[in-house]
C-alpha positions in Angstrom: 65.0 114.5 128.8 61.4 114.5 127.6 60.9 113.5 123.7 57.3 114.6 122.4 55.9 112.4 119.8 53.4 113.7 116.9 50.2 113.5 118.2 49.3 112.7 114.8 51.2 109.5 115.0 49.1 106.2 114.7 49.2 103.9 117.8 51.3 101.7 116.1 54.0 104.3 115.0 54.6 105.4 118.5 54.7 102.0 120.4 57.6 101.7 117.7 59.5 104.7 117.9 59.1 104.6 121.8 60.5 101.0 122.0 63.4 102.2 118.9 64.2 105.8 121.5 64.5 104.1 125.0 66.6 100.7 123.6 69.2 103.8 121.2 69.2 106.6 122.5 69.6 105.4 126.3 66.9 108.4 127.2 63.9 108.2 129.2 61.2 108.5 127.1 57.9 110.5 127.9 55.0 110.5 125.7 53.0 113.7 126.4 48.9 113.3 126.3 47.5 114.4 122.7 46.2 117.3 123.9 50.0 118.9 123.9 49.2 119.7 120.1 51.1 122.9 120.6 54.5 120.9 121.4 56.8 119.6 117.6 59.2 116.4 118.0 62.2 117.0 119.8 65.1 116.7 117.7 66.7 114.0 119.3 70.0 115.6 118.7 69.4 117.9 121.9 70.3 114.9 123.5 73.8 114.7 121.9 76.7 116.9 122.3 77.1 119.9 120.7 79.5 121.5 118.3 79.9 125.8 118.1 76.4 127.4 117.8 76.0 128.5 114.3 74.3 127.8 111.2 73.9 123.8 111.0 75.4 123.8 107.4 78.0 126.8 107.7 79.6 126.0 111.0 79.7 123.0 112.9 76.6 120.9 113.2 75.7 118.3 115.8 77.4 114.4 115.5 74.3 112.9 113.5 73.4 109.5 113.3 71.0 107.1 111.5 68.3 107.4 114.5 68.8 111.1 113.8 67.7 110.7 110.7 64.7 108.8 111.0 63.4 110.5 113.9 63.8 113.7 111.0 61.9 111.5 108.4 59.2 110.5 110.4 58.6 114.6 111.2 58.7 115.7 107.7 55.9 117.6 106.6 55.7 120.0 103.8 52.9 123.1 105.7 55.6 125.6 105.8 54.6 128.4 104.1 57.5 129.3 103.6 58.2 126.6 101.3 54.5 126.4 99.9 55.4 129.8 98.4 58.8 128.4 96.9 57.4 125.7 95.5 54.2 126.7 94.3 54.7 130.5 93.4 56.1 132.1 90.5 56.5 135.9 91.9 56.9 137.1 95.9 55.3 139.6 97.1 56.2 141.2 100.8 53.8 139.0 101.9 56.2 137.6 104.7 59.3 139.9 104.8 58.0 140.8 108.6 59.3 137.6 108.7 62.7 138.2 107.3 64.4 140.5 110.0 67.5 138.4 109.8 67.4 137.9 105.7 66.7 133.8 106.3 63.9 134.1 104.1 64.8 135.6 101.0 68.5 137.3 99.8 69.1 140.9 99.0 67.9 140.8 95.7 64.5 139.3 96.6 64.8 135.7 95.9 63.8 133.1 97.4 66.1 130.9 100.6 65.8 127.5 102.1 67.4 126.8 105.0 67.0 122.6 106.0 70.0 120.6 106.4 70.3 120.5 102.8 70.4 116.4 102.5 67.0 116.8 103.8 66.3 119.7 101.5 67.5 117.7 98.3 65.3 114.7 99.2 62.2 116.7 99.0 63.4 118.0 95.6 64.0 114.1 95.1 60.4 113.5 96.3 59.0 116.2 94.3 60.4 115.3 91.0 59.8 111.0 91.8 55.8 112.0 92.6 55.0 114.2 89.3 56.2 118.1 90.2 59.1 118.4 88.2 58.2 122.1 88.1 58.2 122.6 91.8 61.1 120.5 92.5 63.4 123.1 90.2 61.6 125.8 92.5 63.2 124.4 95.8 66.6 123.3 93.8 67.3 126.5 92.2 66.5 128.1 96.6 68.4 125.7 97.7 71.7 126.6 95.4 71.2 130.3 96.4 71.5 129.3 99.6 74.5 127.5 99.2 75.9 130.4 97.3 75.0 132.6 99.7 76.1 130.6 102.5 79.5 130.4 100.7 79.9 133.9 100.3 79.1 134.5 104.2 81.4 131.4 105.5 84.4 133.5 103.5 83.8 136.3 105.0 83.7 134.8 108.1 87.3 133.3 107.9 88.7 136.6 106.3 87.6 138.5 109.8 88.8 135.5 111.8 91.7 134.3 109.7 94.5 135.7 111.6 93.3 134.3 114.6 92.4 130.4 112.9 95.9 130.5 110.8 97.9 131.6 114.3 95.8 128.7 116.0 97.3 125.8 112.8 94.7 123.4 113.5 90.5 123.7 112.7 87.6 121.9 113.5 85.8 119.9 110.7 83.1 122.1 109.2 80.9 119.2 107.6 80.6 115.5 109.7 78.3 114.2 107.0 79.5 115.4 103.8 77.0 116.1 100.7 79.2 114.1 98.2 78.3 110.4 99.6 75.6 111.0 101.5 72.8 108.1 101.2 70.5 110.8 100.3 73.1 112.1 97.4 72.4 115.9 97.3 74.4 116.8 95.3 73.8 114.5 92.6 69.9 115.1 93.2 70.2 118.9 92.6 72.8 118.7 89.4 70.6 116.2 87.6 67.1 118.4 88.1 69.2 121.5 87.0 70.8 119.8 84.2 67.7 117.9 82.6 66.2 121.7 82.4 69.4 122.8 80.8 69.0 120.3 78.4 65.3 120.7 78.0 66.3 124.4 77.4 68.7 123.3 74.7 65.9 120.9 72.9 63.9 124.2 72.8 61.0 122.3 74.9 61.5 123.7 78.6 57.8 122.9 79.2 58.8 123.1 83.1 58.5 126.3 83.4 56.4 127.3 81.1 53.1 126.7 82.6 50.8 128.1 79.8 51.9 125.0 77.5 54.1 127.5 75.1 57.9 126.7 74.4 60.1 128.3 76.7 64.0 128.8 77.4 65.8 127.7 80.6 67.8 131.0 80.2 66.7 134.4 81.3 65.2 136.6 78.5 62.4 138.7 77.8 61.3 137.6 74.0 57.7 138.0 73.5 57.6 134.0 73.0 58.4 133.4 76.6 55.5 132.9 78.9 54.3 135.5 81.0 55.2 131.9 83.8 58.4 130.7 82.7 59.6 134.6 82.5 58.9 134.5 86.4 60.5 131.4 87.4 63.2 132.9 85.5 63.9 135.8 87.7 66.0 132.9 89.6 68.9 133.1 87.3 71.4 135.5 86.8 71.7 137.2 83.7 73.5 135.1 81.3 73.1 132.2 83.4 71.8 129.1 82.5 70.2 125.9 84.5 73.7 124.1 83.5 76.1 126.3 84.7 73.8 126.3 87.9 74.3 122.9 87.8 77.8 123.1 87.6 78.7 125.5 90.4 76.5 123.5 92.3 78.9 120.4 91.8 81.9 122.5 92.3 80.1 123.4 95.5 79.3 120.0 96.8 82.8 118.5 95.5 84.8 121.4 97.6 83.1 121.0 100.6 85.9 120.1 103.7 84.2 117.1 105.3 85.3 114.7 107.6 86.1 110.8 105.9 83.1 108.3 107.2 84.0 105.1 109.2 83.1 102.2 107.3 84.5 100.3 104.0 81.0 100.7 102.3 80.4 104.5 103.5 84.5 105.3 102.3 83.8 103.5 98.5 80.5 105.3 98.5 82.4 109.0 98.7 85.0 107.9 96.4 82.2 106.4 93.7 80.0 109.3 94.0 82.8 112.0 93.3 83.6 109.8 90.7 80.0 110.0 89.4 79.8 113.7 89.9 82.8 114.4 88.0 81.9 112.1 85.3 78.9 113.6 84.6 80.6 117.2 84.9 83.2 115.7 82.0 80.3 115.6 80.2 79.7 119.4 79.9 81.7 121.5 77.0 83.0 124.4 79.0 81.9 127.5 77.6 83.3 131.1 78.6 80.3 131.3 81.3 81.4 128.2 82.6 85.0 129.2 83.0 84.1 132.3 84.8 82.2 129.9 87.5 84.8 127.6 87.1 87.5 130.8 87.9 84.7 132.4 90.7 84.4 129.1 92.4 88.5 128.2 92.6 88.9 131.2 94.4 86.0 130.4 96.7 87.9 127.5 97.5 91.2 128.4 97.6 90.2 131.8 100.1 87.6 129.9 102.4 89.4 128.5 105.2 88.4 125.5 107.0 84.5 125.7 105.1 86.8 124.5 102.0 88.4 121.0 101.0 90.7 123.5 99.4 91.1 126.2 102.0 94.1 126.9 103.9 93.3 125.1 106.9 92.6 121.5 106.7 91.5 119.1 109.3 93.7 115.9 109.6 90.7 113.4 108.5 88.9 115.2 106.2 88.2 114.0 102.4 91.1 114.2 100.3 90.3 116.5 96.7 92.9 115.0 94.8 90.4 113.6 92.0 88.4 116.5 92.3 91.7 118.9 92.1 92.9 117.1 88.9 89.7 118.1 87.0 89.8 121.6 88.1 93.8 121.6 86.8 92.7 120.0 83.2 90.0 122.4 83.1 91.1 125.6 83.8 95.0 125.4 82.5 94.1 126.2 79.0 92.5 129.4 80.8 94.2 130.1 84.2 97.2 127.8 84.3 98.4 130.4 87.8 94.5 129.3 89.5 95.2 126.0 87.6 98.2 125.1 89.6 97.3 126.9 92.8 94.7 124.6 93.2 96.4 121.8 92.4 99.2 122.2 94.8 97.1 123.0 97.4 94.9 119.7 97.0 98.2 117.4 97.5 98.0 117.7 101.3 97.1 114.3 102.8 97.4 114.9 106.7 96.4 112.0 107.9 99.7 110.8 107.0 101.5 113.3 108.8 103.5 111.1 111.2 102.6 113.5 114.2 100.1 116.2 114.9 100.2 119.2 116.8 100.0 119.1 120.7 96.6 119.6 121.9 94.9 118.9 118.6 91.0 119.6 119.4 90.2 119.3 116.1 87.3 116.8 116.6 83.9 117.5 118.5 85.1 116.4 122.7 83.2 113.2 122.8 85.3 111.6 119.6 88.3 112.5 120.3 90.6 109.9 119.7 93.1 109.0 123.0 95.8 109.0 120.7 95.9 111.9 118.9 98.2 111.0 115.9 96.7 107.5 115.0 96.0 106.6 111.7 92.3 105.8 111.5 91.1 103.4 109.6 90.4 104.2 105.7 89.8 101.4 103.6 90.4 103.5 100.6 93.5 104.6 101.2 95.5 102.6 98.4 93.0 104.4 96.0 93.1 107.8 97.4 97.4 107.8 97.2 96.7 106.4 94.0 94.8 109.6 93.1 97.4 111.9 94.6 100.1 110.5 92.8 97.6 110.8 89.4 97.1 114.6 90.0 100.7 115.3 90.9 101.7 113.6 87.5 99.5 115.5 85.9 101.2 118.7 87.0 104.9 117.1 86.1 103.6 116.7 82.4 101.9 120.0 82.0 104.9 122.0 84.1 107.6 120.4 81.4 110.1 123.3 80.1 109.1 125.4 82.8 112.1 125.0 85.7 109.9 127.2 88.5 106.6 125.6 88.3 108.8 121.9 88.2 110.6 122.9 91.2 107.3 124.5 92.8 105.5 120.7 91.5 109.0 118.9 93.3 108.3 120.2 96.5 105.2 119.2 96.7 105.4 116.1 95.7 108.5 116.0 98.3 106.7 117.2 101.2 102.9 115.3 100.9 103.6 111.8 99.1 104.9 109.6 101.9 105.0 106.0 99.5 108.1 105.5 98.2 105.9 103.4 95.3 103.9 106.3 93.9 107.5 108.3 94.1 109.3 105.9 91.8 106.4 105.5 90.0 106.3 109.9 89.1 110.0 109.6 88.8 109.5 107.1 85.9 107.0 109.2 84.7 108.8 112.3 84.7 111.6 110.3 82.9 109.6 109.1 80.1 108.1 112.3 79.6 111.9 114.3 79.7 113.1 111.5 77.2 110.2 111.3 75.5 111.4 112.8 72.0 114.3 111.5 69.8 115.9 115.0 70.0 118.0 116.0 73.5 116.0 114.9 76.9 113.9 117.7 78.9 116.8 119.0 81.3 114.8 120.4 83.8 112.6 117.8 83.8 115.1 115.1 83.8 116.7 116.7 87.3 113.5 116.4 88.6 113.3 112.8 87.8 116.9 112.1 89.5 115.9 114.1 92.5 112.3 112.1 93.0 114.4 109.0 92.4 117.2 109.7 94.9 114.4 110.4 97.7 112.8 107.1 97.0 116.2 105.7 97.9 116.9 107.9 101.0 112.8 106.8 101.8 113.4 102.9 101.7 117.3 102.3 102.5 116.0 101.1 105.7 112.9 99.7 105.6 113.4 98.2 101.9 111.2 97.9 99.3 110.5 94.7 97.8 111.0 96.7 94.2 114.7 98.0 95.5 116.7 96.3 93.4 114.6 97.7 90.6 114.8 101.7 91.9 118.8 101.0 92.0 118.5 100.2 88.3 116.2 102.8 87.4 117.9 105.7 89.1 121.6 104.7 87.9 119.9 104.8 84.3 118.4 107.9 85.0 121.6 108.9 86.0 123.9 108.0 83.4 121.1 109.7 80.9 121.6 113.0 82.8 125.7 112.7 82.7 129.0 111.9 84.0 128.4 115.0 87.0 125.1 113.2 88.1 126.6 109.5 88.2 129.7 111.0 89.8 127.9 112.8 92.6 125.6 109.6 93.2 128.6 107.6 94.2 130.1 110.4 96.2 127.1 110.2 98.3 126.3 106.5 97.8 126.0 105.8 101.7 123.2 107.9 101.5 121.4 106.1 98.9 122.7 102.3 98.7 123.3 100.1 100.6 127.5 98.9 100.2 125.7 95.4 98.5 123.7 97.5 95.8 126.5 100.3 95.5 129.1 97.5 94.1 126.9 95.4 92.6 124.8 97.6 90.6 125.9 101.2 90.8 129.9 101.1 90.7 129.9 97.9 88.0 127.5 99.8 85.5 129.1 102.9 86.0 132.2 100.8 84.7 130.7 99.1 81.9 131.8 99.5 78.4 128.0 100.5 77.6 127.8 103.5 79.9 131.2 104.8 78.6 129.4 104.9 74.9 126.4 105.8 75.8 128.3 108.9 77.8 130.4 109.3 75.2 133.6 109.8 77.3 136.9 110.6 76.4 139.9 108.9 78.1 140.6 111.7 81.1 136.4 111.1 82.1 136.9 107.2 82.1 139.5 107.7 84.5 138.1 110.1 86.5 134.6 108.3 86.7 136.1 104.4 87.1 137.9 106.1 90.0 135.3 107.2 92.0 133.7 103.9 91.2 136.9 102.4 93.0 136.9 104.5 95.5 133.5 103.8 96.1 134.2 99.8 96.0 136.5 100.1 98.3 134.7 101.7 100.7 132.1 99.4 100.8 134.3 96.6 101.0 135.6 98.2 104.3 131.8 98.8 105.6 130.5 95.7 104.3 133.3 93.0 103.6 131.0 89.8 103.7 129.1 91.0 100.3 131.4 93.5 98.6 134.7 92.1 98.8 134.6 90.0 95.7 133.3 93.1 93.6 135.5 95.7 95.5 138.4 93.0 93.9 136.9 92.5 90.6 136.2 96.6 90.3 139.7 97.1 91.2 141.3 94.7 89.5 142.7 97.5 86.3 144.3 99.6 89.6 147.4 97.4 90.9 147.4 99.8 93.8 143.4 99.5 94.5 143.4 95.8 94.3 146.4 95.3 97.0 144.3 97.7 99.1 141.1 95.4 98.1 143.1 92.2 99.0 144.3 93.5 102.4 140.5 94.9 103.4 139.9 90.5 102.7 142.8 89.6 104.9 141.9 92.0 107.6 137.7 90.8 107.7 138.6 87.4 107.4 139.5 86.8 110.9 136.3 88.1 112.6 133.9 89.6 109.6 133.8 86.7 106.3 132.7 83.1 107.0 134.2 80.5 105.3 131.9 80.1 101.8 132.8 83.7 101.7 136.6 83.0 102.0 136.0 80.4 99.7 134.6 81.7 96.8 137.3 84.7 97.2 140.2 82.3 97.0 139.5 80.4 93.8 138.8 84.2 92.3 142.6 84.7 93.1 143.2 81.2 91.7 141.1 82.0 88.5 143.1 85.6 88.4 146.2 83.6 88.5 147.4 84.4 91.9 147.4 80.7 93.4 149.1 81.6 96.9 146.5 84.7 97.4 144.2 81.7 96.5 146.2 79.1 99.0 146.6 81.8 101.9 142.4 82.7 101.9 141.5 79.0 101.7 143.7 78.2 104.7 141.8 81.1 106.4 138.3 79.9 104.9 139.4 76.2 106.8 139.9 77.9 110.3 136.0 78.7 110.2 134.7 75.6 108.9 133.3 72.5 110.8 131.9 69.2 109.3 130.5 67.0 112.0 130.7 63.2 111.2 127.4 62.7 109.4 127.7 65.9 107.1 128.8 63.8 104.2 126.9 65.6 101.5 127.7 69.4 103.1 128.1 71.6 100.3 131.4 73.3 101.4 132.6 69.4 100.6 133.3 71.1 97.3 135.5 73.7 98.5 137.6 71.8 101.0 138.5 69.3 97.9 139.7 72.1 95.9 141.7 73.6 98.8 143.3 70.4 99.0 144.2 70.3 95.8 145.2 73.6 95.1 148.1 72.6 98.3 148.7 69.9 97.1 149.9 71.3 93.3 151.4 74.3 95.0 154.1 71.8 97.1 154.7 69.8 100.0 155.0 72.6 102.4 151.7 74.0 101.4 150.2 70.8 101.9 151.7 69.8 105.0 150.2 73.3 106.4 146.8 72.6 105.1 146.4 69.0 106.2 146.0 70.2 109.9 143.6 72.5 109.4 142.1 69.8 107.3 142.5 67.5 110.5 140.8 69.4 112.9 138.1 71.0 110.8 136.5 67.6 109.3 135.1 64.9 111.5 133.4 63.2 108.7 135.1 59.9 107.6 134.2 59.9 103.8 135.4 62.9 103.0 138.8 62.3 104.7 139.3 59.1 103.2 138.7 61.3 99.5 141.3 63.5 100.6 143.7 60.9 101.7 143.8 58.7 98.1 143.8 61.7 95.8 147.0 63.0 98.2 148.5 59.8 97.5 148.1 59.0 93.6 150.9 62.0 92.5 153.3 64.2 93.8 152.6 67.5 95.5 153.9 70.7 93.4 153.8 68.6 89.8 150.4 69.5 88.8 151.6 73.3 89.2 154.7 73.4 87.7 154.2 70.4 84.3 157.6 69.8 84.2 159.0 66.5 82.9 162.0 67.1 85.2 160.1 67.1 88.4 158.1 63.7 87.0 160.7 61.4 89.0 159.1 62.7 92.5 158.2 60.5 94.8 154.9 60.0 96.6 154.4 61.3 100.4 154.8 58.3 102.6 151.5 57.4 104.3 153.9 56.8 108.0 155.5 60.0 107.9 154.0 63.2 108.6 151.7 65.1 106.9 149.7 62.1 105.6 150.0 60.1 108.6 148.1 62.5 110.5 145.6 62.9 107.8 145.4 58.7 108.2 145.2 58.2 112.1 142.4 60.8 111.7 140.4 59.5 108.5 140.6 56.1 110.5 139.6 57.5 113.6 136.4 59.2 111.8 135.8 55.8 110.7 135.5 54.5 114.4 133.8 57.1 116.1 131.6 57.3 113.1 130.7 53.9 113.7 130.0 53.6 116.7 127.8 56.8 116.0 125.5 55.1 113.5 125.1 51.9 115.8 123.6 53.9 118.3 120.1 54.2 116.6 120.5 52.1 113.3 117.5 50.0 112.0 116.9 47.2 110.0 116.5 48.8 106.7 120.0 50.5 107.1 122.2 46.9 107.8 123.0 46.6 104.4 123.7 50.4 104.0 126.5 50.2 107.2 127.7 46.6 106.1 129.1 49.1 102.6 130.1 52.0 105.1 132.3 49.1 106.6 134.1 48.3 103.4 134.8 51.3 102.6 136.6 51.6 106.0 138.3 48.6 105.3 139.9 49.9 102.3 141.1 52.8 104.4 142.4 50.7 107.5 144.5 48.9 105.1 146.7 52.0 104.0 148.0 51.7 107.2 151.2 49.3 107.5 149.5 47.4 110.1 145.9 48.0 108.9 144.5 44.5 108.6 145.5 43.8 112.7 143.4 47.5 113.5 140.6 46.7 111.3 140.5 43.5 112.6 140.5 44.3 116.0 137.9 47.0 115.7 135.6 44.4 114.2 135.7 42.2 117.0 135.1 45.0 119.5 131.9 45.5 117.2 130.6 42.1 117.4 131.4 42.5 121.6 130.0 45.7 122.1 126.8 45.3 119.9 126.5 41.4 120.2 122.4 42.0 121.5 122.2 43.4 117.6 122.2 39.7 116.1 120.9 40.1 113.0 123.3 42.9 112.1 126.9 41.1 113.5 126.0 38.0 111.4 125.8 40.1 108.3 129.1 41.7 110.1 130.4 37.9 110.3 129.3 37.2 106.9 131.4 39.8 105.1 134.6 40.4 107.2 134.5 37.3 109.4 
């Protein structure tokens, strides 16, 4: 390719741009001699592939890019006369409609066009206005809003002739890959503040702009005498009953509407998002008259009927800008006048494809040389947070104003169903939709109520498996939500509780404040509607405790506990897990519920199961299921000598630690097993277990022989800062050698092996010397 430079380029601009073209574009560059005056700068964009031939701004134009840009900048000039004429005359003659064969020039009613990629276009109104011609910068501004009205009007009837063929088709090219609304050059913004400061000029009674004779003009068309023979001319650009701010207006809506495709970038993302912002702002600003409305009216159904030329159109491509924000002000504004346009727009701005979690097969929706290899990736917006945040704004916006009316709710529902994909924002419009239905001290909002319960019960569908850190919250919320809509909804939640809960959350929260004595007031139930309801919460229970037994069994038992019939079923669901499916702190904490609910050999019988699953190694001397295997002892013990003699086994062969069975042994043997149960004065005369007869000489051989191995253990690697702490271990091994009938002889013989075995510890076997000889 062969790019000619400006021969009116200094030396020093084209060693520049010739270094700047070879080192970014990858082209080889060719200056031609100066004598090739006839030859413009080649666009460098001839050099990049292209999109669908067309009109740069209506269609598709070519991938631009900062060079682009520049290369544009540098070429700039303003001899046109074309645009001389715009900017410099008040009245056009046919001077150059030879030159309009294809209607570029000027529209059907005569005025004025400007076709420039209208960034471009805008900063030469910017430039105008920044050097001193304010009155030819509203010349090029008010051509280059015809043109955009104009080129609306021919990109709609575009899709209308092509719109079976696009809609059949379900996907679209992007229209716009540089939008107007965060564009560096801000186009929008440059062309609704020179309209608006001659609207409000016009208002001040002191349009001086257009009045070039020095006499007070109006920014609105009229023919009063006091008008200049200038101003009246310039003029002839507005409709009739138009104004410069409702041209300023529509021009907004036009730039705001535009489909365009999200930049890369964190900076060039915020920049969109603040510079709608802006935009609308500044259009908040504006008391909307009944001319405004009508543009307001005229350019919703623009939008709405545009196709893929639209943010708002039927077709949308997957990464274009969202019009949320922009979609809430149109709602605000034109409910009070069109609530059916208010809403149609509103509903149609919740799409956000890019969240669609697949896209269609052979989605060509991007320009070949950016296509993405995987064609349903999420790309990478920064500003996503804020532009779900806005979504969720707009679609609370509709809940509020749709309140008592049950179509456009349902209608608002499924949208909100079928485009918000966080289960956050969801909870967050189902608490909104619940304040607003219960809002009033009279009777809650019905309709709007159901709508809350039904955005609540998808956010639990949405995060029963991949919970939320806020779960245990929704559960709350939606059983209160619930109960306020009545004994059917709280019934039909736990019919279909799998669906929504997990069996943990089901017990815990939804079955137990279903049963509290607060619900049944606040329900205001008869006796017949307790029943019915605390049975379903049973059933419930106990089908949790079935899926779940680990962490519903003890509320399955407490739910059930008013039901003899549901509690035995409860209690057999317990016996049944604990072989295979409850550990033993489960077990455990089960047993002395049966104890506290008075049914000690329930209590006995789980404990004894609770023992078969427990282990404590030798050193585990502070393990916190200590606790509970005291307390199972005990409970034995005060239920009888058989029940002891059963547990002391288990005991046996689940504890290795040597402290713990010597605590067991002496509280075994200071009273008899069965009196602390019964606390009778007859049964007082019982004798104590003999320590030589089984089950307590068991439990002895083996406390002793957790002494020894224990021993022998802590030898292995002891240091010097622990000798005085083993010399104490040692006595309190003593004390437990001589419960034995011949406990001195053992204790003294296991000594000795000590000093033998570990006689190269000297230090440690004198202190063992010193104390036990």
């Amino acid at each position: 390719m062969c790019i000619v430079l400006n021969p009116h380029y200094k030396p020093e601009q084209k060693g520049f741009w010739l270094r700047q073209l070879r080192r970014w574009s990858g082209v080889d560059v060719c200056p031609l001699e100066d004598g090739n005056h006839g030859s413009e700068l080649t666009n460098l964009t001839n050099a990049l592939p292209q999109g669908p031939p067309g009109n740069p701004d209506s269609l598709t134009r070519p991938h631009r890019t900062v060079f682009t840009r520049a290369i544009e900048a540098c070429d700039l000039h303003w001899q046109d006369s074309h645009l001389q004429h715009i900017i410099t005359e008040d009245r056009y003659t046919s001077y150059c409609y030879h030159d309009n064969l294809d209607s570029s020039l000027f529209d059907a009613r005569g005025w004025p066009l400007w076709h420039e990629h209208v960034p471009t276009a805008c900063a030469r109104v910017d430039a105008l206005r920044s050097h001193g011609y304010p009155k030819e910068a509203l010349r090029l501004a008010i051509a280059i809003v015809n043109t955009l009205r104009r080129q609306q009007q021919k990109q709609m009837e575009f899709f209308r002739t092509h719109k079976k063929e696009l809609l059949h088709k379900g996907i679209t090219s992007v229209t716009n890959l540089e939008g107007w609304v965060g564009h560096p050059l801000d186009p929008i913004g440059t062309l609704f503040s020179t309209l608006m400061e001659m609207g409000w000029a016009s208002e001040d009674g002191a349009a001086a702009l257009l009045d070039f004779s020095g006499s007070p003009g109006s920014g609105r068309r009229t023919t009063e005498p006091s008008v200049s023979p200038a101003a009246a001319a310039a003029q002839r650009f507005l409709e009739d009953g138009e104004s410069f701010v409702s041209l300023a207006v529509e021009t907004a809506l036009i730039g705001l509407g535009q489909q365009r495709v999200m930049p890369d970038g964190l900076y060039a993302q915020e920049k969109v998002c603040r510079n709608e912002e802006q935009l609308l702002a500044r259009l908040q600003e504006v008391d909307l008259d009944d001319t405004l409305v009508k543009i307001f009216r005229k350019q919703a159904a623009f939008l709405l009927e545009a196709g893929p030329y639209s943010g708002l159109g039927e077709l949308l491509y997957r990464e274009s800008v969202p019009m949320h924000t922009f979609a809430k002000y149109l709602f605000t504004s034109l409910l009070p006048h069109d609530a059916e346009l208010a809403y149609k727009i509103a509903l149609r701005a919740m799409r956000l494809p890019v969240l669609e979690s697949t896209a269609p097969s052979g989605d060509l929706s991007r320009p070949h040389h950016i296509v993405s290899v995987v064609p349903n990736r999420l790309p990478r917006w920064f500003t996503l947070s804020h532009i779900e945040t806005q979504q969720c704004e707009l679609a609370s916006t509709m809940l509020t104003a749709a309140k008592g009316d049950a179509r456009k709710l349902e209608t608002v529902l499924e949208s909100i169903q079928k485009n918000i994909h966080s289960a956050s924002h969801i909870f967050k419009l189902a608490q909104d939709a619940f304040k607003i239905a219960t809002l009033m001290d009279s009777l809650p909002d019905i309709t709007l109520l159901k709508v809350s319960l039904e955005l609540g019960l998808q956010v639990m569908r949405m995060t029963l498996s991949t919970l939320n850190w806020r779960r245990r919250e929704m559960v709350r919320w939606l059983v209160t939500c619930a109960t306020e809509a009545g004994v059917f909804a709280l019934d039909s939640i736990m019919q279909s509780w799998f669906t929504l809960f997990t069996p943990t959350e089901a017990t815990s929260v939804v079955a137990s404040t279903v049963m509290s004595n607060s619900t049944i007031v606040r329900l205001h139930l008869d006796c017949h509607q307790q029943e019915n309801l605390a049975n379903s919460a049973r059933t419930l229970a106990l089908q949790c405790a079935m899926k779940d037994p680990q962490n519903c069994a003890l509320s399955a038992l407490t739910l059930c506990e008013k039901d003899h019939i549901a509690f035995e079923t409860a209690y057999q669901i317990v016996l049944d897990a604990a072989a295979t499916g409850m550990n033993y702190t489960q077990l455990f904490t089960i047993a002395r519920y049966m104890e506290h609910r008075g049914y000690p050999m329930r209590a006995y019988k789980l404990a004894t199961l609770a023992m078969t699953h427990l282990n404590l190694s030798y050193n585990q001397d502070t393990h916190p299921a200590i606790n509970d295997v005291l307390w199972a002892c005990a409970l034995s013990h005060s239920l009888g000598k058989n029940e002891l003699a059963s547990v002391i086994p288990l005991v046996v062969k689940s504890v290795k630690c040597a402290t713990v069975l010597s605590d067991i042994l002496r509280r075994c043997t200071l009273t008899t097993p069965g009196l602390v149960a019964l606390h009778s004065r007859s049964r007082n005369s019982g004798k104590l277990m003999p320590l030589d007869k089984a089950p307590l000489r068991q439990l002895l051989d083996a406390t002793i022989g957790a002494y020894i191995n224990t021993t022998h253990s802590r030898l292995t690697h002891i240091s010097p800062r622990h000798y005085s702490e083993f010399i104490e271990f040692l006595s309190k091994a003593r004390e437990t050698f001589l419960m034995a009938h011949d406990g001195h002889i053992q204790f003294t013989q296991f000594i000795d092996n000590l000093k033998q075995i570990y006689k190269g510890k000297k230090k440690l076997m004198m202190l063992v010397r010193e104390r036990f000889g």
